[in-house]
Coordinates of N, CA and C in Angstrom, one line a residue:
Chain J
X1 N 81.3 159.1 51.1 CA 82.5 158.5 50.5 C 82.1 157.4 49.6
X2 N 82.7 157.5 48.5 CA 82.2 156.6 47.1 C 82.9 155.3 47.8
X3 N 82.1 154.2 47.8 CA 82.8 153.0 48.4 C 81.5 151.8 47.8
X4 N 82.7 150.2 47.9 CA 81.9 149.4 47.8 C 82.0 148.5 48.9
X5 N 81.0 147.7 49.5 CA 80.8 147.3 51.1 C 80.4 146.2 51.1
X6 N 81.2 145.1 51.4 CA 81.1 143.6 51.8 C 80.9 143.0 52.7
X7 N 80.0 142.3 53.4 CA 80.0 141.8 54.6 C 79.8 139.9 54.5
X8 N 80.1 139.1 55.1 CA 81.4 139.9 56.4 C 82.9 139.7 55.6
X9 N 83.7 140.2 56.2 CA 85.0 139.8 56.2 C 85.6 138.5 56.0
X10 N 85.0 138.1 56.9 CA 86.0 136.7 57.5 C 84.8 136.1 57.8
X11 N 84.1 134.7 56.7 CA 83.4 133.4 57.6 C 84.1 132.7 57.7
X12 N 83.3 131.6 58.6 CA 84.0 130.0 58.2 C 82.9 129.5 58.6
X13 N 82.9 128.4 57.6 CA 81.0 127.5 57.8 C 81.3 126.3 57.5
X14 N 80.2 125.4 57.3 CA 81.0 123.8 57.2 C 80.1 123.6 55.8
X15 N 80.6 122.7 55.4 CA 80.3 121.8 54.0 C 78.4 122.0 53.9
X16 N 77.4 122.4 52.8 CA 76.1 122.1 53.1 C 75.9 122.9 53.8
X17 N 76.1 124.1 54.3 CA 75.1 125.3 55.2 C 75.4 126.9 54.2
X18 N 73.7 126.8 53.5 CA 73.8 127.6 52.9 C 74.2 129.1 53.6
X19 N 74.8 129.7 52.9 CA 75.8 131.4 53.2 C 75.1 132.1 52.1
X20 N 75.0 133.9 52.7 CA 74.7 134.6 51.2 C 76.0 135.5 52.3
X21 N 76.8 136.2 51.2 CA 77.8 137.6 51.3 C 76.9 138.8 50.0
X22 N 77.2 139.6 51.1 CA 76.2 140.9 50.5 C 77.4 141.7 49.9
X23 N 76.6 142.6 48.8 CA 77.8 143.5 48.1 C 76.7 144.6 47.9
X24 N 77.3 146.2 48.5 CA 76.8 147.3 48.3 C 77.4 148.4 47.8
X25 N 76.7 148.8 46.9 CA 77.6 150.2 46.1 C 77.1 151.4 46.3
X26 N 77.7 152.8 46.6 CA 76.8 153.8 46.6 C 76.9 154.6 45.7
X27 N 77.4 154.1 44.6 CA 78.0 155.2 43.2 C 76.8 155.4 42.2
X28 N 75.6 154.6 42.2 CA 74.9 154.2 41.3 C 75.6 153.9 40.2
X29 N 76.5 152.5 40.4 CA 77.1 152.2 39.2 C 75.4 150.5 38.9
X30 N 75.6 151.4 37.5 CA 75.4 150.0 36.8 C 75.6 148.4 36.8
X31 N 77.0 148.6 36.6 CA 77.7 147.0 36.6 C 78.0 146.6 37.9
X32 N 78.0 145.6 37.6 CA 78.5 144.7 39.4 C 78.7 143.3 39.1
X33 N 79.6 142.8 39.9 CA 80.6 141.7 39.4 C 80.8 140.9 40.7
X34 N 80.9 139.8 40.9 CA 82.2 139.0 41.6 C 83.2 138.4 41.3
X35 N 84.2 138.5 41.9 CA 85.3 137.4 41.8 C 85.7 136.8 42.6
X36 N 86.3 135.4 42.4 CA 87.7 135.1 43.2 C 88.6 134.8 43.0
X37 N 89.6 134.8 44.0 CA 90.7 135.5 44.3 C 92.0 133.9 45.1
X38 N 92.1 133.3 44.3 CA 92.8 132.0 44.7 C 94.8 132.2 44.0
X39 N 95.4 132.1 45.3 CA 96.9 132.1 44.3 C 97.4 131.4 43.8
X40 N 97.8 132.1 42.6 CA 98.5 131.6 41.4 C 97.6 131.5 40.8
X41 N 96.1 132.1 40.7 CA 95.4 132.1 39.1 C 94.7 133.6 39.4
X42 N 94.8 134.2 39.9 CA 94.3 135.6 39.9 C 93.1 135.7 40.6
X43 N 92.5 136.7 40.2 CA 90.8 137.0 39.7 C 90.1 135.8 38.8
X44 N 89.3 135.7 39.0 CA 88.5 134.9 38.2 C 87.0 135.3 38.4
X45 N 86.4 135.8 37.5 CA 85.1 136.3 37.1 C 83.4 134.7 37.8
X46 N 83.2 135.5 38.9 CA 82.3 134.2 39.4 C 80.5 134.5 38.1
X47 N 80.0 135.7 38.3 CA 78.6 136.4 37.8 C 79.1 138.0 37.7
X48 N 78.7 138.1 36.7 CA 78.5 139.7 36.9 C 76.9 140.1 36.1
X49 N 76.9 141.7 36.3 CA 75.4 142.2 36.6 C 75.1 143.3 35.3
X50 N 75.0 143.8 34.3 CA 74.8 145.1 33.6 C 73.8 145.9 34.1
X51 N 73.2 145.4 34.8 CA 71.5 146.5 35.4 C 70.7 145.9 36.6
X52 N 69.8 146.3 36.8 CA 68.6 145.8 37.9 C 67.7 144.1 37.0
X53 N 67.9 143.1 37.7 CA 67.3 142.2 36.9 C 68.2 141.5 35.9
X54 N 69.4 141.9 35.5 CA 70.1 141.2 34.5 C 71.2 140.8 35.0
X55 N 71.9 139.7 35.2 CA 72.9 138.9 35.4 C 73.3 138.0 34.4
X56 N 74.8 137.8 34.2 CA 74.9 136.4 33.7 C 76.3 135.8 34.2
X57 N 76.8 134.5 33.2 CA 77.6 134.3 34.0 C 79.4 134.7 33.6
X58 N 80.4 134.2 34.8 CA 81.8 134.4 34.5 C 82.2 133.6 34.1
X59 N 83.6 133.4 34.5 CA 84.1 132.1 33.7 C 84.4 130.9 35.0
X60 N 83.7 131.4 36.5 CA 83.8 129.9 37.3 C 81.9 130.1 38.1
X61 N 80.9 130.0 37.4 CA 79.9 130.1 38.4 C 79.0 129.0 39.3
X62 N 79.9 128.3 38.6 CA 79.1 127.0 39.3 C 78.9 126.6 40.9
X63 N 78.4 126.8 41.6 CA 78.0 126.7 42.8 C 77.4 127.7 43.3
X64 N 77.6 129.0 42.9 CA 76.9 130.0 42.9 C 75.8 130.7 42.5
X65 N 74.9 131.6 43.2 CA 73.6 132.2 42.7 C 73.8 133.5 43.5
X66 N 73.3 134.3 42.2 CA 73.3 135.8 42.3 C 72.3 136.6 42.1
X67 N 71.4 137.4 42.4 CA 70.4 138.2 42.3 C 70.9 139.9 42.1
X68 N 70.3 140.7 41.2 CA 70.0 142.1 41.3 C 68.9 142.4 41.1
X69 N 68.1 142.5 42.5 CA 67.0 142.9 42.9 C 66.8 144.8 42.8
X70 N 67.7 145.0 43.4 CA 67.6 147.0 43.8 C 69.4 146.9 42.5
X71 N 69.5 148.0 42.6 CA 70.8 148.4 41.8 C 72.1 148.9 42.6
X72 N 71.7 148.9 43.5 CA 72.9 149.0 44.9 C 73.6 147.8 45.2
X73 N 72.4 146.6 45.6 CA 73.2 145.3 45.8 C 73.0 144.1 44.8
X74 N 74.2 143.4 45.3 CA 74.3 142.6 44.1 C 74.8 141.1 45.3
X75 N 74.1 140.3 46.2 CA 74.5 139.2 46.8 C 74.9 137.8 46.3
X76 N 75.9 137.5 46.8 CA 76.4 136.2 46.1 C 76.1 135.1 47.1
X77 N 75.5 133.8 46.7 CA 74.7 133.1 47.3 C 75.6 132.0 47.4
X78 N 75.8 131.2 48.0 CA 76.2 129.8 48.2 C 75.1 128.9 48.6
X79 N 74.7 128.2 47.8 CA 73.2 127.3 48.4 C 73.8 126.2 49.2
X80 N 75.2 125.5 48.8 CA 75.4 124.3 49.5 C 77.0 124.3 49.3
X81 N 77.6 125.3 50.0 CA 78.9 125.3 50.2 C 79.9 124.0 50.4
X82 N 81.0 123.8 49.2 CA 82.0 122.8 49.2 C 83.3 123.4 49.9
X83 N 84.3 122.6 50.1 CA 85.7 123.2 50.7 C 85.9 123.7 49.5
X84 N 85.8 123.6 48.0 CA 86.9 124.2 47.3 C 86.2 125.4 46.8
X85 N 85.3 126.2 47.2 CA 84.8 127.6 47.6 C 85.3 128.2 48.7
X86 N 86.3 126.9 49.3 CA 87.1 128.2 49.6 C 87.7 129.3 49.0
X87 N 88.2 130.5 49.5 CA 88.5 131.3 48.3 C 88.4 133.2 48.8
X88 N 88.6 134.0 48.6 CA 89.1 135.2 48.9 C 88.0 135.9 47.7
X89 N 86.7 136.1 48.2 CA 85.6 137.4 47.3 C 85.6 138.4 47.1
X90 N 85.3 138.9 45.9 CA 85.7 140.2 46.3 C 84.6 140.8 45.0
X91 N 83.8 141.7 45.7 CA 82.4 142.4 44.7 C 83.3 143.3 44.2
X92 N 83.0 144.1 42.8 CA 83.6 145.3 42.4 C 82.1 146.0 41.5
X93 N 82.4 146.9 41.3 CA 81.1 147.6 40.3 C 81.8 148.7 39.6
X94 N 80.7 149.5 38.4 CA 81.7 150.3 37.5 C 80.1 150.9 37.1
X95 N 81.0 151.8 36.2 CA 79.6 152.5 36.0 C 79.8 152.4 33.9
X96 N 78.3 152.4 33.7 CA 78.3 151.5 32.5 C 79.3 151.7 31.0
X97 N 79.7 153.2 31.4 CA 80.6 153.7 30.1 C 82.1 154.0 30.6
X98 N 82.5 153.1 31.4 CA 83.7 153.3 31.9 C 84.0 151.9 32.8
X99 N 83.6 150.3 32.1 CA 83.5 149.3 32.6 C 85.6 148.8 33.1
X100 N 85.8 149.4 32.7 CA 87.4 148.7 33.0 C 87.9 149.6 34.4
X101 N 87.1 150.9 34.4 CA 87.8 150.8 36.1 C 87.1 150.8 36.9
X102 N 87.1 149.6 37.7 CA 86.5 148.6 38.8 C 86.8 149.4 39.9
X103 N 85.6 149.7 40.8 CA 85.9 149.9 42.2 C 85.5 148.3 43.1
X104 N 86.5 147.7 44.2 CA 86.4 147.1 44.8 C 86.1 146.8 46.2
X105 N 85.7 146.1 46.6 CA 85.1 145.9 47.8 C 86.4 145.3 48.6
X106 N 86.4 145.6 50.0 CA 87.7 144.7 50.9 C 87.7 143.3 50.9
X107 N 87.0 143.0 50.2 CA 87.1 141.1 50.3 C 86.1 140.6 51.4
X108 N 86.1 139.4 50.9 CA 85.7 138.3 52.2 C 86.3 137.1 51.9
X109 N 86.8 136.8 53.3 CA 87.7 135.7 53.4 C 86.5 133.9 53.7
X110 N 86.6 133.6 53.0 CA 85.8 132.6 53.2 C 86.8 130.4 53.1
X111 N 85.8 130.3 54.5 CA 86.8 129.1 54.5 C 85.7 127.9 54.8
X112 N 85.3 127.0 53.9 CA 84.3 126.0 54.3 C 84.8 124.3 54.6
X113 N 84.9 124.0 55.8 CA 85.2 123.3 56.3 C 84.6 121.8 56.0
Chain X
X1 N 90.2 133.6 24.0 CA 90.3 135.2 24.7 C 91.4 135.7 24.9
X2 N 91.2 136.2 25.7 CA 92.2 137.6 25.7 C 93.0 136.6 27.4
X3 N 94.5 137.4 27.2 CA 95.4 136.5 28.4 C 95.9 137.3 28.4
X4 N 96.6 136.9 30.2 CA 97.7 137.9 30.6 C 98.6 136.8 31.0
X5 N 99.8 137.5 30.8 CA 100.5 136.6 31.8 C 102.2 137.7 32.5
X6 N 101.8 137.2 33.9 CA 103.0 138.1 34.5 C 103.6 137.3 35.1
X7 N 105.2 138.1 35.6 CA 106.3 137.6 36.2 C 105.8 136.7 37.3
X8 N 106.4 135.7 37.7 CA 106.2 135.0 39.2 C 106.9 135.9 39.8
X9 N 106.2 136.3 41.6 CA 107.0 136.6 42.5 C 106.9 135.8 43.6
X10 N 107.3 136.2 44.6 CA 107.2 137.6 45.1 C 108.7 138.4 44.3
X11 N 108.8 139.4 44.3 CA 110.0 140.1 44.4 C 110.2 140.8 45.4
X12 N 111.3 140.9 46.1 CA 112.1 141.4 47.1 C 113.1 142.5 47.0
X13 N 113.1 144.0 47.1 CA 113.5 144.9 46.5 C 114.4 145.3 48.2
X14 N 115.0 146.6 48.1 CA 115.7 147.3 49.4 C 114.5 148.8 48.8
X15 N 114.4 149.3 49.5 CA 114.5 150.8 49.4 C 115.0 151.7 48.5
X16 N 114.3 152.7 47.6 CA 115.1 153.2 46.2 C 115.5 152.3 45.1
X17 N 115.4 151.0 45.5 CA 115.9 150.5 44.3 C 115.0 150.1 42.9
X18 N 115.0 150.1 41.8 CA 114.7 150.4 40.5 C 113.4 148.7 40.5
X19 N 112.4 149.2 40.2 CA 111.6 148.2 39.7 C 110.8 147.9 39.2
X20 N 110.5 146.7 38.5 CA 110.3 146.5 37.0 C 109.3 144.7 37.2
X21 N 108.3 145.0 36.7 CA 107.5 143.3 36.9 C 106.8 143.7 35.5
X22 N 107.0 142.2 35.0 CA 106.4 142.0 33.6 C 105.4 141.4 33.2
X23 N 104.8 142.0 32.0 CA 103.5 142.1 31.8 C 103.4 141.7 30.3
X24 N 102.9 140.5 30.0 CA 102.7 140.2 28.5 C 101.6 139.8 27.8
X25 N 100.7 140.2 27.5 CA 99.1 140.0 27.1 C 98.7 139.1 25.5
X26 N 98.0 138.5 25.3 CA 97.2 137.9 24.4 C 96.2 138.6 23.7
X27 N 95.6 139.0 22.8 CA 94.4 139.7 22.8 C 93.9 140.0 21.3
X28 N 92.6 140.1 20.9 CA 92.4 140.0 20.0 C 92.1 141.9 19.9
X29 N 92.5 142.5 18.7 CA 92.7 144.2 18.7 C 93.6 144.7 19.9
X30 N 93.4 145.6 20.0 CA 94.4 146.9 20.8 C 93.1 147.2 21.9
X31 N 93.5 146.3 22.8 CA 92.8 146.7 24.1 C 93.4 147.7 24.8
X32 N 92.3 148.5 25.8 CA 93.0 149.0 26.6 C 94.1 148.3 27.9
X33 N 94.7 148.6 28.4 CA 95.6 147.6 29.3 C 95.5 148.6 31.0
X34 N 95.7 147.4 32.0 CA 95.6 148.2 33.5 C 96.9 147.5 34.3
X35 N 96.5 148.2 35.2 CA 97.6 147.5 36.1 C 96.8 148.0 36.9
X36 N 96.4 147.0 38.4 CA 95.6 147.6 39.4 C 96.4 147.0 41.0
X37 N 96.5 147.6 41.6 CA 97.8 147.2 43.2 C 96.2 146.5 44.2
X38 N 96.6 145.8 44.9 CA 96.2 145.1 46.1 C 97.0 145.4 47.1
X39 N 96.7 146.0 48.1 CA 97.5 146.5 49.5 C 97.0 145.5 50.5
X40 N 97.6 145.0 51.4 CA 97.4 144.0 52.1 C 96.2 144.7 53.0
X41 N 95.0 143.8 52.9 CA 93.8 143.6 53.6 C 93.1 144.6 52.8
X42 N 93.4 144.6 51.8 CA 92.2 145.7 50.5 C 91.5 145.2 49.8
X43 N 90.9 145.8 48.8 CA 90.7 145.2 47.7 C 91.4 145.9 46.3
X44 N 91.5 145.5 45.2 CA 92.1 145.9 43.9 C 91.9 147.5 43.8
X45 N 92.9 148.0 43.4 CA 92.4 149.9 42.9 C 93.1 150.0 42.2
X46 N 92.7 150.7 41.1 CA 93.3 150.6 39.5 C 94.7 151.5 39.7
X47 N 95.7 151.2 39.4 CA 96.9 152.1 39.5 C 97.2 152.9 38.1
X48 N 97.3 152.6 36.7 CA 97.3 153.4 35.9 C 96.5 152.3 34.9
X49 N 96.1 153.1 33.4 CA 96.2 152.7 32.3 C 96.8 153.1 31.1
X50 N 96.2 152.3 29.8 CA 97.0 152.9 28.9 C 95.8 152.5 27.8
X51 N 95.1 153.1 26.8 CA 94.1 152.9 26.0 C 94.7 153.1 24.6
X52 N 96.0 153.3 24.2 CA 96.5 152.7 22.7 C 97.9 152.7 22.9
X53 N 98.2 151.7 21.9 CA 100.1 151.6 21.4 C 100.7 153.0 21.9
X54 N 101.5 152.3 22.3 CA 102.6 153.9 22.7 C 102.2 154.5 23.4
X55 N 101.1 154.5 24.5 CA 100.3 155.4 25.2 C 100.9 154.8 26.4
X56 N 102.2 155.9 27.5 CA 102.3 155.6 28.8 C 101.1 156.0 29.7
X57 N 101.3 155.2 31.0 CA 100.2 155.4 31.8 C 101.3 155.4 33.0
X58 N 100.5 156.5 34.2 CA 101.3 156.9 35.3 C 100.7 157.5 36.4
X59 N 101.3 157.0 37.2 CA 100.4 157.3 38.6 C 101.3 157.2 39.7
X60 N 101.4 157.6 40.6 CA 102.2 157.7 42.3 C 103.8 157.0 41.7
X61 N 104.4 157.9 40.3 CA 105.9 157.4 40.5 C 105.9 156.0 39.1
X62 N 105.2 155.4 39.1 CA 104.9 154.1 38.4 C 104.5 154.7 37.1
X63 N 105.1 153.8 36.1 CA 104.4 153.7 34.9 C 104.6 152.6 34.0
X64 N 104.0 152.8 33.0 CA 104.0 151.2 32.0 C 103.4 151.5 30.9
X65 N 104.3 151.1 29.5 CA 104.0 151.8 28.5 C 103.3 150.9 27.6
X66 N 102.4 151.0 26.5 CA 101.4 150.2 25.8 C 102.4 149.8 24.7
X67 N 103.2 148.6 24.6 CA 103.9 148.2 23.5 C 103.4 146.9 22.5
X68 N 102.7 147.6 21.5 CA 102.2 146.7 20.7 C 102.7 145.2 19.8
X69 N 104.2 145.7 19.7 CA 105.1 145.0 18.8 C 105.2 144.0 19.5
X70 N 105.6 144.3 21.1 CA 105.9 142.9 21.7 C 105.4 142.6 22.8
X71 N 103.6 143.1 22.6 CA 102.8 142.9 23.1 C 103.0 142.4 25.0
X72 N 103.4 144.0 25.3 CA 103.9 144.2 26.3 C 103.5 145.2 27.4
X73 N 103.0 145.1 28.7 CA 103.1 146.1 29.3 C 103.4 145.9 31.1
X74 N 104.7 146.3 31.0 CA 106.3 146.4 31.7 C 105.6 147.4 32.6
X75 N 105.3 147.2 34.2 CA 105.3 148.2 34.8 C 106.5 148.3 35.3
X76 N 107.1 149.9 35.6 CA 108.4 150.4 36.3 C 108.2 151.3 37.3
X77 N 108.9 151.3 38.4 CA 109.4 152.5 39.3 C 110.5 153.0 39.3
X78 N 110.9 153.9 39.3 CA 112.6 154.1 39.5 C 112.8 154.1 40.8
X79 N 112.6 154.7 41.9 CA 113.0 154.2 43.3 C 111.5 153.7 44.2
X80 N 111.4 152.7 44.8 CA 110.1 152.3 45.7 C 110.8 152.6 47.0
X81 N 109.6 152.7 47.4 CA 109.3 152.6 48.6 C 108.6 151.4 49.7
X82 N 108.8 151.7 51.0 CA 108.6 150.3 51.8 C 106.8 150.5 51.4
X83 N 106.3 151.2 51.2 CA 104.8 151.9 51.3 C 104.0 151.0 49.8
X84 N 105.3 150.5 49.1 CA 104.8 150.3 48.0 C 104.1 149.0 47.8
X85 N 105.2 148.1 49.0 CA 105.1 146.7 49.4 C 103.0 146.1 48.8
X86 N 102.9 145.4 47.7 CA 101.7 145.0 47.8 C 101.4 144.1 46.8
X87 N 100.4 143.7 46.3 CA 100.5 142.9 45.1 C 100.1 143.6 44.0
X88 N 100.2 143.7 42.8 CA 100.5 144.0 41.6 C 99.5 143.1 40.5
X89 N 98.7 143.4 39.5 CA 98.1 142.7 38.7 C 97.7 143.6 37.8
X90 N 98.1 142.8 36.6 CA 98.0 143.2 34.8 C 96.7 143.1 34.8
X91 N 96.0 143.8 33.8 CA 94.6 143.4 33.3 C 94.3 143.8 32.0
X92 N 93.7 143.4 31.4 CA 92.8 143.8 30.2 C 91.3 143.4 29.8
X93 N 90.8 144.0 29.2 CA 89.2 144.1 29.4 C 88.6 142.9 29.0
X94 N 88.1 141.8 28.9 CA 87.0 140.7 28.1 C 85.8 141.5 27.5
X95 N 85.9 142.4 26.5 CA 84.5 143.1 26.7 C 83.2 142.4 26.4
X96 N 83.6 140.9 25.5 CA 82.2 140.0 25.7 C 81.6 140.1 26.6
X97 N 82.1 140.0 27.7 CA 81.6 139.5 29.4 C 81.4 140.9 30.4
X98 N 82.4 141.7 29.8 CA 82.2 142.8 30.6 C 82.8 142.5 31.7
X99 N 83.7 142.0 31.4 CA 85.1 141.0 32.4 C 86.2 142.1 32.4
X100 N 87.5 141.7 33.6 CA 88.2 142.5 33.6 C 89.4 140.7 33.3
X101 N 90.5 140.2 32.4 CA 91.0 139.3 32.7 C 92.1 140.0 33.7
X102 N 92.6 139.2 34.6 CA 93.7 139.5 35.5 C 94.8 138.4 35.6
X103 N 96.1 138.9 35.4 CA 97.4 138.1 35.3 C 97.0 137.8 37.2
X104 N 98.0 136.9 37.0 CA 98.0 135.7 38.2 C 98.5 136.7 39.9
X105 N 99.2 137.8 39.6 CA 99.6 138.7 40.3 C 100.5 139.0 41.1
X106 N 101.7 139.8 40.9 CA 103.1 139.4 41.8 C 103.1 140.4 42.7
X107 N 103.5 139.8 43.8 CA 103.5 140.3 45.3 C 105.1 140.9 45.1
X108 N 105.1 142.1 45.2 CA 106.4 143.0 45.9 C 106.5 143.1 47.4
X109 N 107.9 143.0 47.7 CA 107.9 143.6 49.0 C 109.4 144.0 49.1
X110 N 109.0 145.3 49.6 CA 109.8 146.6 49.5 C 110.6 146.4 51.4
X111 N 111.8 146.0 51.3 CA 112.9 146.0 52.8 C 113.3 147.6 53.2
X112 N 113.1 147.8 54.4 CA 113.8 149.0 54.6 C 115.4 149.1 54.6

């Protein structure tokens, strides 16, 4: 089954304790993305990926670091987690000639205390 | 860049009844336009598109037509269902970024 796979679900960690959330694709897509997911402003583009090796950034990346090491995963890093990373994640990926329809991952709920 | 902006919800519908959340975009050229549903505890799945003026897009009952003049795209149901109950979000492409932008998103919920 063509899926994208998030772990975990649901943290909760305190202020300063570095977190990574993994994102895995089995489509061999190309692109890979994060967002978050805060209400009343949508989606909001954290890094996205065009290939193995190439990242850049969205339009909120600051606190964040992102690696594509293999072309499957694409992990979103938090080196020193604030409360206002709280926030609802969510990986998606696409495959390179059909970037507008995103497959997405179930989220992760994240709450830093 | 390119903007979306949609109706505040939530909206609150009965059963069969006729519905309609609005969708008004910013953009520089004739993008393609989405509308993608969030089902509670999911993540985003593209529900239809539309890739020029005048071009309807349609899927499970739903559609929403590419209106350039008044740079518009109106999704509609004619009767929902309780099944339908979920959140709703406009999109259009950033292709600098290889972005997807996304309207702020309105939550439906369908009463039996």
């Amino acid at each position: 089954e063509a899926q994208v796979t998030q772990n975990p679900r649901y943290l909760i960690t305190v202020t300063g304790k570095k977190l990574t959330v993994t994102c895995s694709q089995n489509m061999n897509h190309e692109y890979m993305s994060w967002y978050r997911q805060d209400p009343g402003l949508g989606l909001r583009q954290i890094y996205y990926s065009m290939n193995v090796e190439v990242t850049d950034k969205g339009d909120v990346p600051e606190g964040y670091k992102v690696s594509r090491k293999e072309k499957r995963n694409f992990p979103l890093i938090l080196e020193s987690p604030s409360p206002n990373q709280t926030s609802l994640y969510f990986c998606a990926s696409s495959r390179r000639e059909s970037g507008e329809k995103l497959f997405f991952g179930s989220g992760t709920q994240l709450s830093v205390l | 860049g390119n903007s979306v902006t949609q109706m505040e919800g939530p909206v609150t519908l009965s059963e069969e009844a006729f519905l309609t959340i609005n969708c008004t975009y910013t953009a520089t050229g004739y993008p393609s336009l989405f509308w993608y549903v969030q089902y509670p505890g999911e993540g985003l799945q593209l529900l239809l598109k539309a890739t020029k003026a005048d071009d309807k897009g349609s899927n499970k009952g739903f559609e929403a037509t590419y209106r350039k003049e008044t740079t518009s795209f109106h999704l509609e149901k004619g009767s929902v269902q309780v099944s339908d109950s979920a959140v709703y979000f406009c999109a259009l492409p950033d292709t600098g970024r290889r972005a997807l932008t996304f309207g702020s998103g309105t939550r439906l919920q369908v009463q039996p």
